[in-house]
Amino acid sequence: MNVTVPMPNLSLVVPEILMVILACGLLLVDLFIPKDRKRVVGYIALAGVVVVGVVTAAFWGKMAQPATTFSGTFVLDRFALFFKEVFLFTTGITILISLKYLEIEKVSLGEYYALMLFCTLGMMIMVSGADLIVIYLGIETMALSVYVLAGFMKFDHKCTEAALKYFLLGVFISGILLYGITLIYAATGSTQLAQVAAVIKEKGLAKNPLLVLAMFMLAAGLGLEIAMAPFHFWAPDVYEGAPTPITAFISVAPKAAAFAALVRIFYHGIQLLEPQWQILLWIICAVTMTIGNVTALMQQNVKRMLAYSSVAHAGYILLGVLAANQVGVQGIAFYFFAYAFMNMGAFGLVIYLRRENIVGDDIDDFKGLAQTHPLLAVIMVVFLLSLAGIPPTAGFVGKFLLFAAAIKAGFYWLVALAALNSVVALFYYFRIAKAMYMQSPEPLPQLSPGRGLVLALVVVGVFTLFFGIYPQPLMSLAKDTAHTFMMFLS
Amino acid sequence: MMVLILAVVLIPLLGATINGLFCWFTKRKAHIIAVPAIAIPAIVSLILLARVLQGERFDQVLYWWIPLGDFRVPIGFLLDELSAIMITTVTFVATWIHVYSIGYMDHETPRGYAKYFCYLNLFVFFMLTLCLANNFLLMFVGWEGVGLCSYLLIGYWYEKASAANAGMKAFVVNRIGDFGFMIGLFLIYKHLGTLLFSQAFASAEQLSVGVATLITLLLFTGATGKSAQIPLYVWLPDAMEGPTPVSSLIHAATMVTAGVYMVARTHALFNMAPLSMEVVASIGAATALMAATMALVNNDLKRILAYSTVSQLGYMFVGVGVGVYAAGIFHLFTHAFFKGLMFLTAGSVMHALHGELNLQKMGGLIKKMPITGWTFVVGALAIAGIPPLAGFWSKDEILAGAFMGGHRIIWAVGTFTAFLTAFYMFRLIFLTFFGEPREKHLYDHAHESPPVMTIPLIVLAVGSAVVGLLALAPHGGIVGFLNRTLGEAHEAAGHEGGLTYILMVISVAMGVAGVVLAYFMYMKRMPDPVAMARNFRPVYTLLYNKYYVDEIYFAFIVNPVVGGSRYALWKFVDVIIIDGAVNGVGRLCRLVGGGLRYIQTGFIPDYAWMILVGAVVIYWIGRLF
């Protein structure tokens, strides 16, 4: 019997193909580079990421209409493109802030960069997945690389412990996710999002308890990377233990990828299951932001504090998912760029403070920074303002969009709670500012940042301010993203 | 034109940024950045003014900040006759204040010096934003910004408790006004659906009189805070705790004029609300009189000037309140020159006398510091309304407007205040610069200030002397020019009628009478001021203690609030509830964490359990609904 397999349209996966070539090539190149010059691998990776970024951006104009390939399991639309750019941007910044850090930690190895690219590849697949299986493959590609990266300082006890925790919990949640996918298949006979949605609609399965449970399991599976309550327990430990550039990376990119997948899955299927999942998500949203902010209040370790703050931010972004309207998608898209700027920036500062014997992640390490390094203190204040959502920063604009979306969808109480939470957040963010400006510095060895780090800080700092004062370019991109995405649904 | 406007607004910001970020580098050289950062916009403002004179006008949205459906926040600028006059005044006076500061602040630490100039630039930037905004929100940004900068600059010597407190007082009192202002803005957006001036004023006539009255009264509440009117004027006299050039900047160019400008800018709304206009004019007149009386007996050089500012601002509000907006702005314009001048001369005196401010310890200084002394006399003649100096023209314009508009009582109050003004100003002059030195020691050490300080004095003195003559320029002079945008609520009957001349003569006579009386009292001792104070002790005490307004505020507002916060909020809500909750959550977390450590299996299974339990609980709660 002759089975003809249609040749998939490979032009849509060019960025992914390039990424695979780049990552594998990097592993090969690595063999020929002497141990003390591994920085070069980083440069190559960075150049490659920029190239892939440009290639991906070139698709933007053509993708006014979504296109699918691999029998409808892989979709390329502006939504996917936008998020791919978020990942690539984050990866680029992470490479920049890693270069010197790895040398200080004496783990400057070529695999690091290759793993990071594989991770990015996983996320790029994830956000393009139109089929639950593809999404799952993406998640695993990403997660396996991240586990290794989180434990990259293999001689550091805390670091390996963090990686192991991350791995075990990841596996646990992975099981739940897969179980959710099987339940969906059992109920609808398909794993393709569009077909699942069609079957639900056709057979009137909207109130089917099996489906509601399955959806909840999917949310749980993605909830781990999102770090939403109650799936956030790993975050503080891992954020604290992992190498700081990886912490910065984990706090932004995988979260963005998981959110993108969540939006894709839930906007498809869930429109139909609306009342059931709205309540679930409402509770999760409220609990996530409250737990994140309240627990962050008491942290003395800045990495841990930022971990809880990233939980809280997940809560704010859930407002956009919950709103389930175009402004919501626009808000999520915008927010992830803003969040990438400010969070990478804040972690970058922690790396900046890394010296011999000092990790730079204790609040006391920030003491008197305004006197010793005034510019650094100012730029940190910009990130803190943005994280707290105060104009004129990108963080404010993003938060405004999310809140506006939720208001539009009628979630007044939740937005009120989010606003109250923002006030709480202001308190702990400004503990850092207080340490920088109101306390006297302690005698410390000279800081010697790498040039890459300085460049990265300048870039994200300028973007944080620029898109706060003039958000329009990014907003209109996010708006196009949201517009085509919603069009695709109907 | 857009480029020029952006240059005016952004160059001061650039200057502030450079001195702010690189204060460790610019240090003593900060003025090399800061002075051109204001001087260039001053020149550009003149160019813009010239173009506006030729009839050009600019109103354009640069871009929309956060465009979202029908809610769009515009970032845009408006340049018309009103804002052109404003920015020219602000940048011109501010430039000379910057120059003067180079000499005045030379004792500061290098970093403090750079920081000072950074704040000064920033102050001007926010004021220019306020004046050039073409919508309420951007105006509000400037409005809040000048509030912030005034706080920073008044409390510049924050190690001194009185300076830190004065900064705080300015900020808090302004916040009270801003609260009203904000609600006014909300109402405007609610009823008119736009934040743009052009749209809002065009549709202002849709507003019912009630709503218009409410909105304008709320806006005016904001103005009373910024422009130091009853009941929120109390911060301004304390604001002289800051460096003297800052007082000069606050009193002349930036900050206090914001309220008057705002009322003039929103005149379309005020025209809809006659009651509000009445309130504005009455408050203005009352403030003018009250502040003038407080200045009569004070012995503190800068405080007298501060009360005179409050009083003069009262005049401006009388002007805008009776509907002669252009006259109010004209007075703002002339006042910027002579009040800026007088504060700078006061600073020069302080500089010479090592910070001494008590009039009773001065005397005869004109021999030691002739430039300072004579320029001050020019300023005082201007404020006293002696022709042909600046103050005469603008004050006369306001009083004539009030009289013609039928506000006879307000006119009488204003005219009487003119007499008081002349009196207290010349009391100050005779006590400070003439007569015999009363403190030999201080007098011997006094010296004229360096040229970097005296040149600005001379420039501003010339300005104070001549800018009033702009009233005589063709096409109705400056008032006619301003009226191209402001229009008058009701046409004041020109300047032809014999009545105008009678009014003019009366007000000049009042000014001269004040000067003469001061001369006899303080130079000839007849009647002897000490005896006067003794004979009218209750009145004197009341005035000397500033009507006890500060004390009343403390007794009835500040203390109850502080007490309430201390006992109800701090001791109870904060300590017991919030701290309790925070500590409780902390203890709970530690408890949970501690409890988990007892489980031998380690952390990960615990996490897994918590995830499961959490998920099931959430799922179960979700199913309940």
mmCIF file with all atom_site columns, N, CA and C in Angstrom, chain A residues 6 9 29 34 44-45 52 67-68 77 107 111 147 169 209-210 244 247 298 319 379 424 460-461 463 479 490:
data_model
loop_
_atom_site.group_PDB
_atom_site.id
_atom_site.type_symbol
_atom_site.label_atom_id
_atom_site.label_alt_id
_atom_site.label_comp_id
_atom_site.label_asym_id
_atom_site.label_entity_id
_atom_site.label_seq_id
_atom_site.pdbx_PDB_ins_code
_atom_site.Cartn_x
_atom_site.Cartn_y
_atom_site.Cartn_z
_atom_site.occupancy
_atom_site.B_iso_or_equiv
_atom_site.pdbx_formal_charge
_atom_site.auth_seq_id
_atom_site.auth_comp_id
_atom_site.auth_asym_id
_atom_site.auth_atom_id
_atom_site.pdbx_PDB_model_num
ATOM 1  N N  . PRO A 1 6   ? 2.234   14.126 2.624  1.00 0.00 ? 6   PRO A N  1
ATOM 2  C CA . PRO A 1 6   ? 2.418   15.412 1.955  1.00 0.00 ? 6   PRO A CA 1
ATOM 3  C C  . PRO A 1 6   ? 3.656   16.119 2.520  1.00 0.00 ? 6   PRO A C  1
ATOM 4  N N  . ASN A 1 9   ? 5.050   22.392 4.375  1.00 0.00 ? 9   ASN A N  1
ATOM 5  C CA . ASN A 1 9   ? 5.548   23.688 3.914  1.00 0.00 ? 9   ASN A CA 1
ATOM 6  C C  . ASN A 1 9   ? 6.638   24.165 4.866  1.00 0.00 ? 9   ASN A C  1
ATOM 7  N N  . VAL A 1 29  ? 31.503  23.808 16.951 1.00 0.00 ? 29  VAL A N  1
ATOM 8  C CA . VAL A 1 29  ? 32.509  24.868 17.030 1.00 0.00 ? 29  VAL A CA 1
ATOM 9  C C  . VAL A 1 29  ? 33.208  24.843 18.382 1.00 0.00 ? 29  VAL A C  1
ATOM 10 N N  . PRO A 1 34  ? 39.636  26.938 22.487 1.00 0.00 ? 34  PRO A N  1
ATOM 11 C CA . PRO A 1 34  ? 40.352  26.617 23.729 1.00 0.00 ? 34  PRO A CA 1
ATOM 12 C C  . PRO A 1 34  ? 39.554  27.034 24.958 1.00 0.00 ? 34  PRO A C  1
ATOM 13 N N  . ILE A 1 44  ? 29.326  34.102 19.078 1.00 0.00 ? 44  ILE A N  1
ATOM 14 C CA . ILE A 1 44  ? 28.711  33.470 17.898 1.00 0.00 ? 44  ILE A CA 1
ATOM 15 C C  . ILE A 1 44  ? 27.219  33.255 18.151 1.00 0.00 ? 44  ILE A C  1
ATOM 16 N N  . ALA A 1 45  ? 26.908  32.758 19.353 1.00 0.00 ? 45  ALA A N  1
ATOM 17 C CA . ALA A 1 45  ? 25.505  32.511 19.688 1.00 0.00 ? 45  ALA A CA 1
ATOM 18 C C  . ALA A 1 45  ? 24.710  33.799 19.574 1.00 0.00 ? 45  ALA A C  1
ATOM 19 N N  . VAL A 1 52  ? 18.607  35.163 13.540 1.00 0.00 ? 52  VAL A N  1
ATOM 20 C CA . VAL A 1 52  ? 17.291  34.514 13.605 1.00 0.00 ? 52  VAL A CA 1
ATOM 21 C C  . VAL A 1 52  ? 16.208  35.549 13.912 1.00 0.00 ? 52  VAL A C  1
ATOM 22 N N  . ALA A 1 67  ? -0.908  31.048 8.905  1.00 0.00 ? 67  ALA A N  1
ATOM 23 C CA . ALA A 1 67  ? -0.688  29.929 7.990  1.00 0.00 ? 67  ALA A CA 1
ATOM 24 C C  . ALA A 1 67  ? -0.292  28.702 8.803  1.00 0.00 ? 67  ALA A C  1
ATOM 25 N N  . THR A 1 68  ? -0.732  27.522 8.349  1.00 0.00 ? 68  THR A N  1
ATOM 26 C CA . THR A 1 68  ? -0.385  26.319 9.089  1.00 0.00 ? 68  THR A CA 1
ATOM 27 C C  . THR A 1 68  ? 0.421   25.400 8.196  1.00 0.00 ? 68  THR A C  1
ATOM 28 N N  . ASP A 1 77  ? 1.545   32.689 13.025 1.00 0.00 ? 77  ASP A N  1
ATOM 29 C CA . ASP A 1 77  ? 0.776   33.921 12.904 1.00 0.00 ? 77  ASP A CA 1
ATOM 30 C C  . ASP A 1 77  ? 1.551   35.015 13.626 1.00 0.00 ? 77  ASP A C  1
ATOM 31 N N  . VAL A 1 107 ? 32.654  28.554 35.248 1.00 0.00 ? 107 VAL A N  1
ATOM 32 C CA . VAL A 1 107 ? 31.947  27.520 34.492 1.00 0.00 ? 107 VAL A CA 1
ATOM 33 C C  . VAL A 1 107 ? 31.743  27.995 33.054 1.00 0.00 ? 107 VAL A C  1
ATOM 34 N N  . GLU A 1 111 ? 28.776  24.610 26.037 1.00 0.00 ? 111 GLU A N  1
ATOM 35 C CA . GLU A 1 111 ? 27.436  24.003 26.035 1.00 0.00 ? 111 GLU A CA 1
ATOM 36 C C  . GLU A 1 111 ? 26.376  24.967 26.536 1.00 0.00 ? 111 GLU A C  1
ATOM 37 N N  . TYR A 1 147 ? 16.511  22.786 32.801 1.00 0.00 ? 147 TYR A N  1
ATOM 38 C CA . TYR A 1 147 ? 16.944  22.056 33.997 1.00 0.00 ? 147 TYR A CA 1
ATOM 39 C C  . TYR A 1 147 ? 18.463  22.037 34.083 1.00 0.00 ? 147 TYR A C  1
ATOM 40 N N  . LEU A 1 169 ? 9.949   18.493 40.074 1.00 0.00 ? 169 LEU A N  1
ATOM 41 C CA . LEU A 1 169 ? 8.612   19.088 40.001 1.00 0.00 ? 169 LEU A CA 1
ATOM 42 C C  . LEU A 1 169 ? 8.156   19.203 38.552 1.00 0.00 ? 169 LEU A C  1
ATOM 43 N N  . PRO A 1 209 ? -17.883 17.574 32.545 1.00 0.00 ? 209 PRO A N  1
ATOM 44 C CA . PRO A 1 209 ? -16.932 17.665 33.662 1.00 0.00 ? 209 PRO A CA 1
ATOM 45 C C  . PRO A 1 209 ? -15.555 17.127 33.286 1.00 0.00 ? 209 PRO A C  1
ATOM 46 N N  . LEU A 1 210 ? -15.532 16.124 32.427 1.00 0.00 ? 210 LEU A N  1
ATOM 47 C CA . LEU A 1 210 ? -14.252 15.570 32.010 1.00 0.00 ? 210 LEU A CA 1
ATOM 48 C C  . LEU A 1 210 ? -13.398 16.629 31.320 1.00 0.00 ? 210 LEU A C  1
ATOM 49 N N  . THR A 1 244 ? 22.651  33.510 38.158 1.00 0.00 ? 244 THR A N  1
ATOM 50 C CA . THR A 1 244 ? 21.762  34.673 38.042 1.00 0.00 ? 244 THR A CA 1
ATOM 51 C C  . THR A 1 244 ? 21.291  34.958 36.611 1.00 0.00 ? 244 THR A C  1
ATOM 52 N N  . THR A 1 247 ? 18.499  32.689 36.058 1.00 0.00 ? 247 THR A N  1
ATOM 53 C CA . THR A 1 247 ? 17.331  33.129 36.819 1.00 0.00 ? 247 THR A CA 1
ATOM 54 C C  . THR A 1 247 ? 16.582  34.200 36.032 1.00 0.00 ? 247 THR A C  1
ATOM 55 N N  . MET A 1 298 ? 8.780   40.016 52.754 1.00 0.00 ? 298 MET A N  1
ATOM 56 C CA . MET A 1 298 ? 9.672   39.660 53.854 1.00 0.00 ? 298 MET A CA 1
ATOM 57 C C  . MET A 1 298 ? 11.029  39.146 53.399 1.00 0.00 ? 298 MET A C  1
ATOM 58 N N  . LEU A 1 319 ? -4.703  38.467 34.386 1.00 0.00 ? 319 LEU A N  1
ATOM 59 C CA . LEU A 1 319 ? -5.843  39.356 34.135 1.00 0.00 ? 319 LEU A CA 1
ATOM 60 C C  . LEU A 1 319 ? -6.136  39.430 32.639 1.00 0.00 ? 319 LEU A C  1
ATOM 61 N N  . ILE A 1 379 ? 19.609  53.793 37.265 1.00 0.00 ? 379 ILE A N  1
ATOM 62 C CA . ILE A 1 379 ? 19.033  52.846 36.318 1.00 0.00 ? 379 ILE A CA 1
ATOM 63 C C  . ILE A 1 379 ? 18.246  51.774 37.071 1.00 0.00 ? 379 ILE A C  1
ATOM 64 N N  . VAL A 1 424 ? 1.253   47.246 47.600 1.00 0.00 ? 424 VAL A N  1
ATOM 65 C CA . VAL A 1 424 ? 2.112   46.393 48.422 1.00 0.00 ? 424 VAL A CA 1
ATOM 66 C C  . VAL A 1 424 ? 3.463   46.218 47.734 1.00 0.00 ? 424 VAL A C  1
ATOM 67 N N  . VAL A 1 460 ? 18.265  47.699 27.989 1.00 0.00 ? 460 VAL A N  1
ATOM 68 C CA . VAL A 1 460 ? 16.969  47.494 28.641 1.00 0.00 ? 460 VAL A CA 1
ATOM 69 C C  . VAL A 1 460 ? 16.539  48.741 29.403 1.00 0.00 ? 460 VAL A C  1
ATOM 70 N N  . GLY A 1 461 ? 17.510  49.462 29.956 1.00 0.00 ? 461 GLY A N  1
ATOM 71 C CA . GLY A 1 461 ? 17.158  50.690 30.681 1.00 0.00 ? 461 GLY A CA 1
ATOM 72 C C  . GLY A 1 461 ? 16.540  51.717 29.749 1.00 0.00 ? 461 GLY A C  1
ATOM 73 N N  . PHE A 1 463 ? 15.124  51.159 26.853 1.00 0.00 ? 463 PHE A N  1
ATOM 74 C CA . PHE A 1 463 ? 13.825  50.673 26.372 1.00 0.00 ? 463 PHE A CA 1
ATOM 75 C C  . PHE A 1 463 ? 12.742  50.863 27.427 1.00 0.00 ? 463 PHE A C  1
ATOM 76 N N  . LYS A 1 479 ? -0.905  45.425 19.108 1.00 0.00 ? 479 LYS A N  1
ATOM 77 C CA . LYS A 1 479 ? -2.291  45.509 18.674 1.00 0.00 ? 479 LYS A CA 1
ATOM 78 C C  . LYS A 1 479 ? -2.531  44.657 17.423 1.00 0.00 ? 479 LYS A C  1
ATOM 79 N N  . SER A 1 490 ? -12.109 33.434 15.286 1.00 0.00 ? 490 SER A N  1
ATOM 80 C CA . SER A 1 490 ? -13.501 33.428 14.846 1.00 0.00 ? 490 SER A CA 1
ATOM 81 C C  . SER A 1 490 ? -13.640 32.896 13.448 1.00 0.00 ? 490 SER A C  1
#
